[in-house]
Coordinates of C-alpha atoms and ligand atoms in Angstrom, one line a residue:
M108 CA 91.5 51.1 -58.3
S109 CA 89.1 50.0 -55.6
F110 CA 89.8 49.8 -51.9
D111 CA 88.9 46.9 -49.7
V112 CA 89.1 48.4 -46.3
I113 CA 89.5 51.7 -44.4
L114 CA 92.1 51.5 -41.7
L115 CA 91.1 53.6 -38.7
R116 CA 93.8 55.4 -36.8
F117 CA 93.2 56.1 -33.1
G118 CA 94.0 59.2 -31.0
E119 CA 95.5 59.8 -27.6
W120 CA 93.1 57.5 -25.7
T121 CA 95.3 54.5 -26.8
L122 CA 97.7 55.7 -24.1
K123 CA 95.1 55.0 -21.4
G124 CA 96.6 51.7 -20.0
K125 CA 94.0 49.7 -18.1
N126 CA 91.0 51.6 -19.4
K127 CA 91.9 51.2 -23.0
S128 CA 89.4 48.4 -23.6
V129 CA 86.6 50.6 -22.4
F130 CA 87.5 53.3 -24.9
A131 CA 88.0 50.8 -27.7
K132 CA 84.6 49.2 -27.0
K133 CA 82.8 52.6 -27.0
L134 CA 84.5 53.7 -30.1
L135 CA 83.5 50.5 -31.9
E136 CA 79.9 51.1 -30.9
N137 CA 80.1 54.7 -32.2
V138 CA 81.8 53.7 -35.4
K139 CA 79.2 50.9 -36.0
E140 CA 76.3 53.4 -35.3
K141 CA 77.8 55.8 -37.9
C142 CA 78.2 53.2 -40.5
K143 CA 74.7 51.7 -40.1
E144 CA 73.5 53.4 -43.3
F145 CA 76.0 51.7 -45.5
S146 CA 74.5 48.2 -45.8
S147 CA 77.5 46.4 -47.2
V148 CA 80.0 47.8 -44.7
R149 CA 81.3 45.7 -41.7
I150 CA 83.6 46.8 -38.9
T151 CA 86.3 44.4 -37.8
Q152 CA 89.1 44.5 -35.3
E153 CA 92.5 42.8 -35.2
H154 CA 95.4 43.3 -32.8
G155 CA 94.5 46.8 -31.8
R156 CA 93.5 47.9 -35.3
M157 CA 90.0 48.7 -36.4
F158 CA 89.0 48.2 -40.1
V159 CA 86.0 49.2 -42.1
E160 CA 85.4 46.4 -44.6
L161 CA 83.9 48.1 -47.6
N162 CA 82.6 45.1 -49.6
G163 CA 82.2 47.3 -52.7
Q164 CA 81.0 50.4 -51.0
P165 CA 83.0 53.5 -52.2
Y166 CA 85.2 54.8 -49.3
E167 CA 84.6 58.6 -49.6
P168 CA 81.1 58.8 -48.1
V169 CA 82.1 56.4 -45.3
I170 CA 85.1 58.6 -44.4
E171 CA 83.0 61.7 -44.5
K172 CA 80.6 60.1 -41.9
L173 CA 83.5 58.9 -39.8
Q174 CA 84.9 62.4 -39.7
E175 CA 82.1 63.1 -37.2
V176 CA 83.3 60.5 -34.8
F177 CA 85.6 61.6 -31.9
G178 CA 88.5 59.3 -31.0
L179 CA 89.7 58.8 -34.5
V180 CA 92.6 60.8 -35.8
G181 CA 92.9 59.5 -39.3
F182 CA 91.7 57.2 -42.1
S183 CA 93.5 55.3 -44.8
P184 CA 91.7 53.5 -47.5
A185 CA 93.7 50.4 -48.1
I186 CA 94.0 47.5 -50.6
R187 CA 94.3 44.1 -49.0
V188 CA 96.2 41.4 -50.9
K189 CA 97.6 37.9 -50.1
N190 CA 101.0 37.8 -48.5
D191 CA 102.7 37.5 -51.9
L192 CA 105.4 39.8 -53.2
E193 CA 104.0 40.2 -56.7
A194 CA 100.5 41.0 -55.4
I195 CA 102.0 43.6 -53.0
K196 CA 104.0 45.3 -55.7
K197 CA 101.0 45.6 -57.9
A198 CA 98.9 47.0 -55.1
A199 CA 101.6 49.6 -54.2
L200 CA 101.9 50.7 -57.8
S201 CA 98.2 51.2 -58.1
I202 CA 98.2 53.3 -54.9
V203 CA 100.8 55.6 -56.5
R204 CA 98.9 55.8 -59.8
G205 CA 95.7 56.6 -57.9
E206 CA 97.2 59.8 -56.5
K207 CA 97.6 63.0 -58.4
N208 CA 100.8 65.1 -58.6
V209 CA 103.1 62.7 -57.0
Q210 CA 106.7 63.5 -57.9
T211 CA 108.4 61.9 -55.0
F212 CA 107.6 58.9 -52.8
K213 CA 108.9 56.4 -50.3
V214 CA 107.8 53.0 -49.2
V215 CA 107.4 52.2 -45.5
S216 CA 107.0 48.5 -44.8
K217 CA 106.2 46.8 -41.6
R218 CA 106.3 43.1 -41.2
S219 CA 104.1 42.2 -38.3
N220 CA 103.9 38.6 -39.6
K221 CA 107.5 37.4 -39.0
K222 CA 106.8 34.2 -41.1
F223 CA 106.8 36.4 -44.2
P224 CA 110.3 35.7 -45.7
I225 CA 111.3 39.2 -46.8
R226 CA 112.4 41.7 -44.2
S227 CA 111.0 45.2 -44.1
L228 CA 114.1 47.0 -45.6
A229 CA 114.3 44.5 -48.5
L230 CA 110.6 44.9 -49.0
N231 CA 111.0 48.7 -49.2
Q232 CA 113.6 48.3 -51.9
Q233 CA 111.8 45.7 -54.0
I234 CA 108.5 47.6 -53.9
G235 CA 110.2 50.9 -54.5
G236 CA 112.1 49.5 -57.5
H237 CA 108.9 48.3 -59.0
I238 CA 107.3 51.7 -58.6
L239 CA 110.3 53.5 -60.0
A240 CA 110.3 51.3 -63.0
N241 CA 106.6 51.6 -63.7
A242 CA 105.4 55.1 -62.6
Q243 CA 107.8 57.4 -64.4
P244 CA 108.6 60.2 -63.9
I245 CA 108.9 59.7 -60.2
R246 CA 111.8 59.8 -57.6
V247 CA 112.4 58.5 -54.2
D248 CA 112.6 61.0 -51.3
V249 CA 112.9 59.4 -47.9
H250 CA 112.8 62.8 -46.0
Q251 CA 109.8 64.7 -47.5
P252 CA 108.0 62.6 -50.1
D253 CA 104.8 63.7 -51.7
L254 CA 103.4 60.3 -50.9
S255 CA 104.4 57.6 -48.4
V256 CA 103.3 54.1 -49.5
Y257 CA 102.6 52.0 -46.4
V258 CA 102.8 48.2 -46.5
E259 CA 101.7 46.2 -43.5
V260 CA 102.3 42.5 -43.7
R261 CA 99.9 40.8 -41.2
S262 CA 99.0 37.2 -40.7
T263 CA 95.6 37.7 -42.4
G264 CA 97.0 39.5 -45.5
T265 CA 99.0 42.6 -46.5
Y266 CA 97.5 46.0 -46.3
V267 CA 98.8 48.7 -48.7
Y268 CA 97.8 52.3 -48.4
G269 CA 98.9 55.8 -49.1
K270 CA 96.4 58.5 -48.2
D271 CA 96.0 59.7 -44.7
V272 CA 92.7 61.6 -44.3
P273 CA 92.5 63.5 -41.0
G274 CA 89.8 62.7 -38.4
L275 CA 88.5 64.8 -35.5
G276 CA 90.7 63.4 -32.7
G277 CA 89.4 63.7 -29.2
L278 CA 88.0 60.9 -27.0
P279 CA 85.2 58.5 -27.9
V280 CA 81.8 60.0 -26.9
G281 CA 80.4 58.2 -23.9
T282 CA 83.7 57.5 -22.1
S283 CA 83.8 60.6 -19.8
G284 CA 80.5 60.6 -18.0
K285 CA 77.4 62.8 -18.6
V286 CA 77.2 66.6 -18.7
L287 CA 74.3 69.0 -19.1
L288 CA 74.8 71.8 -21.7
L289 CA 73.0 75.1 -21.3
L290 CA 72.0 75.5 -24.8
S291 CA 70.7 78.9 -26.0
G292 CA 70.0 79.8 -29.6
G293 CA 73.3 81.7 -29.9
I294 CA 76.6 81.0 -31.6
D295 CA 78.6 80.0 -28.5
S296 CA 76.8 77.3 -26.6
P297 CA 76.5 74.8 -29.6
V298 CA 80.3 75.2 -30.0
A299 CA 80.8 74.6 -26.3
G300 CA 78.7 71.4 -26.7
Y301 CA 80.8 70.3 -29.6
L302 CA 84.0 70.9 -27.7
S303 CA 82.8 69.0 -24.6
L304 CA 81.7 66.1 -26.9
K305 CA 85.2 66.1 -28.2
R306 CA 86.5 65.2 -24.7
G307 CA 84.2 62.1 -24.7
V308 CA 81.2 63.2 -22.6
E309 CA 77.7 62.1 -23.1
L310 CA 75.6 65.2 -23.7
E311 CA 72.2 66.3 -22.6
A312 CA 71.0 69.9 -23.1
I313 CA 68.8 72.3 -21.3
H314 CA 67.1 75.3 -22.7
F315 CA 65.2 78.1 -21.0
H316 CA 62.2 79.3 -23.0
S317 CA 60.1 82.3 -22.3
Y318 CA 57.0 81.8 -24.4
P319 CA 55.3 84.0 -25.6
Y320 CA 58.1 86.6 -25.2
T321 CA 60.1 84.1 -27.2
S322 CA 58.4 82.4 -30.1
E323 CA 57.9 78.7 -30.9
R324 CA 60.4 79.2 -33.7
A325 CA 63.0 80.2 -31.2
K326 CA 62.5 76.9 -29.5
Q327 CA 62.6 75.1 -32.8
K328 CA 65.9 76.7 -33.5
V329 CA 67.3 75.2 -30.4
I330 CA 66.0 71.8 -31.3
D331 CA 67.6 72.2 -34.7
L332 CA 70.9 73.1 -33.1
A333 CA 70.7 70.0 -30.9
Q334 CA 69.9 68.0 -34.0
I335 CA 73.2 69.2 -35.6
L336 CA 75.1 68.3 -32.5
T337 CA 73.7 64.7 -32.7
R338 CA 76.0 64.2 -35.7
F339 CA 78.9 64.2 -33.3
G340 CA 77.3 62.8 -30.2
G341 CA 74.3 60.6 -31.1
K342 CA 70.9 61.1 -29.5
I343 CA 70.6 64.2 -27.3
R344 CA 67.9 64.7 -24.7
L345 CA 66.9 68.3 -24.6
H346 CA 65.1 69.7 -21.5
V347 CA 63.0 72.7 -22.2
V348 CA 62.2 74.8 -19.1
P349 CA 59.3 77.2 -19.1
F350 CA 61.1 80.4 -17.9
T351 CA 58.5 83.1 -18.4
E352 CA 57.1 83.4 -14.9
I353 CA 60.6 83.5 -13.4
Q354 CA 61.7 86.3 -15.7
T355 CA 58.6 88.4 -15.1
E356 CA 59.0 87.9 -11.4
I357 CA 62.6 89.0 -11.6
N358 CA 61.6 92.0 -13.6
K359 CA 58.9 93.0 -11.2
H360 CA 60.9 92.6 -8.0
C361 CA 64.6 93.1 -8.6
Y362 CA 66.8 96.0 -9.7
E363 CA 67.1 96.0 -13.5
S364 CA 70.9 96.1 -13.3
Y365 CA 70.8 92.8 -11.5
S366 CA 68.2 91.1 -13.6
I367 CA 70.8 89.2 -15.8
T368 CA 72.7 88.0 -12.7
I369 CA 69.6 86.7 -11.0
M370 CA 68.3 85.2 -14.2
R371 CA 71.5 83.3 -14.6
R372 CA 71.5 82.2 -11.0
M373 CA 68.0 80.8 -11.5
M374 CA 69.1 79.0 -14.7
L375 CA 71.9 77.3 -12.8
R376 CA 69.7 76.3 -9.9
I377 CA 67.2 74.7 -12.3
A378 CA 70.0 73.2 -14.4
E379 CA 71.5 71.7 -11.2
A380 CA 68.1 70.1 -10.3
I381 CA 67.7 68.6 -13.8
A382 CA 71.4 67.4 -13.8
Q383 CA 70.7 65.6 -10.5
R384 CA 67.7 63.8 -11.9
R385 CA 69.6 62.9 -15.1
K386 CA 72.8 61.9 -13.2
A387 CA 74.9 64.5 -15.1
L388 CA 78.1 65.4 -13.3
A389 CA 78.8 68.9 -14.6
L390 CA 77.2 71.8 -16.4
V391 CA 78.6 73.2 -19.7
T392 CA 78.1 76.8 -20.9
G393 CA 79.1 78.8 -23.9
E394 CA 80.6 81.5 -21.8
S395 CA 83.9 83.1 -22.7
L396 CA 85.9 85.5 -20.6
G397 CA 85.0 89.2 -20.9
Q398 CA 82.6 88.9 -23.8
V399 CA 79.6 90.5 -22.1
A400 CA 78.7 91.9 -18.7
S401 CA 77.7 88.5 -17.3
Q402 CA 81.1 87.0 -18.3
T403 CA 83.4 89.0 -16.2
L404 CA 85.1 87.0 -13.4
E405 CA 83.2 89.0 -10.8
S406 CA 79.9 88.0 -12.5
M407 CA 80.9 84.4 -12.8
N408 CA 81.7 84.3 -9.1
T409 CA 78.3 85.7 -8.2
I410 CA 76.4 83.5 -10.6
N411 CA 78.5 80.4 -9.9
A412 CA 77.9 80.7 -6.1
V413 CA 74.5 79.0 -6.3
T414 CA 75.7 75.6 -7.5
H415 CA 78.2 73.0 -6.3
L416 CA 78.4 71.3 -9.7
P417 CA 81.5 72.0 -11.7
I418 CA 80.8 74.3 -14.7
L419 CA 82.8 73.5 -17.8
R420 CA 83.4 76.5 -20.1
P421 CA 85.2 75.1 -23.1
L422 CA 85.2 78.5 -24.8
I423 CA 86.9 80.4 -22.0
G424 CA 90.0 81.3 -23.9
L425 CA 88.6 81.7 -27.3
D426 CA 88.0 84.9 -29.2
K427 CA 84.6 85.4 -30.8
Q428 CA 86.2 85.0 -34.3
E429 CA 87.6 81.6 -33.3
I430 CA 84.3 80.5 -32.0
I431 CA 82.6 81.5 -35.2
T432 CA 85.2 79.6 -37.2
I433 CA 84.3 76.4 -35.3
S434 CA 80.6 77.0 -35.5
K435 CA 80.9 77.3 -39.3
K436 CA 83.0 74.1 -39.5
I437 CA 80.5 72.1 -37.4
G438 CA 77.5 73.5 -39.3
T439 CA 75.7 75.3 -36.5
Y440 CA 76.5 78.9 -37.6
E441 CA 73.8 79.4 -40.1
T442 CA 71.1 78.2 -37.7
S443 CA 72.6 80.2 -34.8
I444 CA 72.4 83.5 -36.6
L445 CA 68.7 83.2 -37.5
P446 CA 67.1 86.2 -35.9
Y447 CA 64.7 84.7 -33.4
E448 CA 65.1 86.4 -30.0
D449 CA 66.0 84.5 -26.9
C450 CA 65.0 85.0 -23.3
C451 CA 68.1 87.1 -22.5
T452 CA 67.7 89.6 -25.3
V453 CA 64.0 90.1 -24.5
F454 CA 64.7 91.1 -21.0
L455 CA 68.1 92.7 -21.6
P456 CA 68.7 95.6 -19.1
K457 CA 70.1 98.9 -20.4
A458 CA 73.0 98.8 -18.0
P459 CA 73.8 95.4 -16.6
K460 CA 76.2 95.3 -13.6
T461 CA 79.6 94.1 -14.6
K462 CA 80.6 93.5 -11.0
P463 CA 77.4 92.2 -9.3
E464 CA 77.8 91.2 -5.6
K465 CA 76.6 88.0 -4.1
E466 CA 75.0 89.6 -1.1
V467 CA 73.0 92.0 -3.2
A468 CA 71.8 89.2 -5.5
S469 CA 70.7 87.1 -2.5
R470 CA 68.9 90.0 -0.9
L471 CA 67.0 90.7 -4.1
E472 CA 66.2 87.0 -4.5
S473 CA 64.6 87.0 -1.0
R474 CA 61.8 89.0 -2.6
L475 CA 60.9 86.1 -4.8
D476 CA 59.1 82.9 -4.0
M477 CA 62.2 81.0 -5.0
D478 CA 61.3 77.5 -3.9
R479 CA 58.0 77.5 -5.6
L480 CA 59.3 79.1 -8.8
I481 CA 62.1 76.6 -9.1
K482 CA 60.0 73.6 -8.2
E483 CA 57.3 74.5 -10.8
A484 CA 59.8 75.2 -13.5
V485 CA 61.5 71.8 -12.9
E486 CA 58.1 70.0 -12.8
Q487 CA 56.9 71.6 -16.1
T488 CA 60.2 70.9 -17.9
E489 CA 59.5 69.2 -21.2
M490 CA 62.0 66.5 -22.4
I491 CA 62.6 66.2 -26.1
E492 CA 64.6 63.3 -27.6
V493 CA 66.5 64.7 -30.5
K494 CA 67.8 61.9 -32.7
P495 CA 70.5 61.9 -35.4
E496 CA 68.5 60.1 -38.1
S497 CA 65.4 62.2 -38.1
P498 CA 64.1 65.5 -37.0
E499 CA 61.1 63.7 -35.6
T500 CA 61.1 64.2 -31.9
F501 CA 59.4 62.5 -29.1
S502 CA 58.5 64.7 -26.2
Y503 CA 57.2 64.2 -22.7
F504 CA 57.4 65.7 -19.3
S505 CA 60.3 64.5 -17.3
Ligands
ATP1 P1 75.3 82.0 -26.7 O1 75.9 82.4 -28.0 O2 75.6 80.6 -26.4 O3 73.9 82.4 -26.6 P2 76.2 84.4 -25.5 O4 77.5 84.9 -26.0 O5 74.9 85.0 -26.0 O6 76.2 82.8 -25.6 P3 75.2 84.8 -22.9 O7 73.9 85.3 -23.4 O8 75.8 85.6 -21.8 O9 76.3 84.6 -23.9 O10 75.0 83.3 -22.4 C1 76.0 82.6 -21.7 C2 75.7 81.2 -21.7 O11 74.5 81.0 -20.9 C3 75.3 80.6 -23.0 O12 76.4 80.3 -23.8 C4 74.5 79.4 -22.6 O13 75.4 78.3 -22.2 C5 73.7 79.9 -21.4 N1 72.4 80.4 -21.8 C6 72.0 81.7 -22.1 N2 70.7 81.7 -22.4 C7 70.3 80.5 -22.3 C8 69.0 79.9 -22.5 N3 67.9 80.6 -22.9 N4 68.9 78.6 -22.3 C9 69.9 77.8 -22.0 N5 71.1 78.3 -21.8 C10 71.3 79.6 -21.9
MG2 MG1 73.0 84.2 -26.1

């Protein structure tokens, strides 16, 4: 049996009233972009439905790719036939035969095309009868069937399908504005990036790099992580900030127990400046609650105080194990656990303050040449375009 089209099922965004067309347009773009590599495939739309016309292309690899597109909750490979009862019966039977271990089934017909002479209930009976007679042993179970055979009679033809392969859900990427993700080389921040993409944002990323304390490979690791995220979000601009001087200055002039707090405040100030340039409306971090010293509420208050931008923390309520499960699912885990040090581990104090105070942090910062340090770091930030199709990157100073 070969399928003619894949029927795409939409998520919650279809409830968006007036804005629906904006979401549909963006989703169409994202689906087209994903399907670019399949030369015979075309995307079509009809009355609020979106179809992938396969034109001979096997459906499995296409669905696999589309399982990386937010805004789609499910996929059904379908056979399309003329609006003719015999052809519909034959298609329905081949759907049943194409599935393994089906002992019970039901037929669910929908007659969108009212010119078709047979009503839905009668259609269910006639098609069901044909399947019962030809796919023995099999029974009808209208409550909990192993397989539901869907029949949709439309003006352009009848679609017959059974399988429902789940999609990612969420909102189409590019419909919620732009955010800037603070991307370290760890497990958490790539997951935070993924979860914010799930809510439809356009993502750029910023990484603080302390060469030579952290190696070129540590930077490459972050580029690789961004590369994996492009599967879900398309091209990602990664801003790499030289952070060495700031870290050494902090270490020279500030109490060791406050170094992480001040380092984080510096990161946020620089991230805010880059966000402004790039017109990003929020920052995203991989922080969870209570995971480490800088992730207590007291710490977050003191760190957060330096920026007016909203900081999204998609992992706030997740346990480490839940975060790891997602990172394995999205494919970032293996890269995240590579042992290259990052700037926080290199300068990790023995006893970081779990309840740092704003006033103390500000007082310590007054020993630093803040304006110059921030200005120089922003000016020397390198921008790398990380693209889905190739690891080749194009880099320049922003
Ligand atoms: P991760 O696994 O994402 O590194 P973490 O559990 O190690 O997180 P922290 O080291 O406290 O936690 O970092 C908290 C958040 O700060 C990170 O999730 C990330 O968003 C941001 N961050 C930390 N280090 C960097 C860095 N070098 N560059 C950019 N962002 C960073
Ligand atoms: Mg980390």
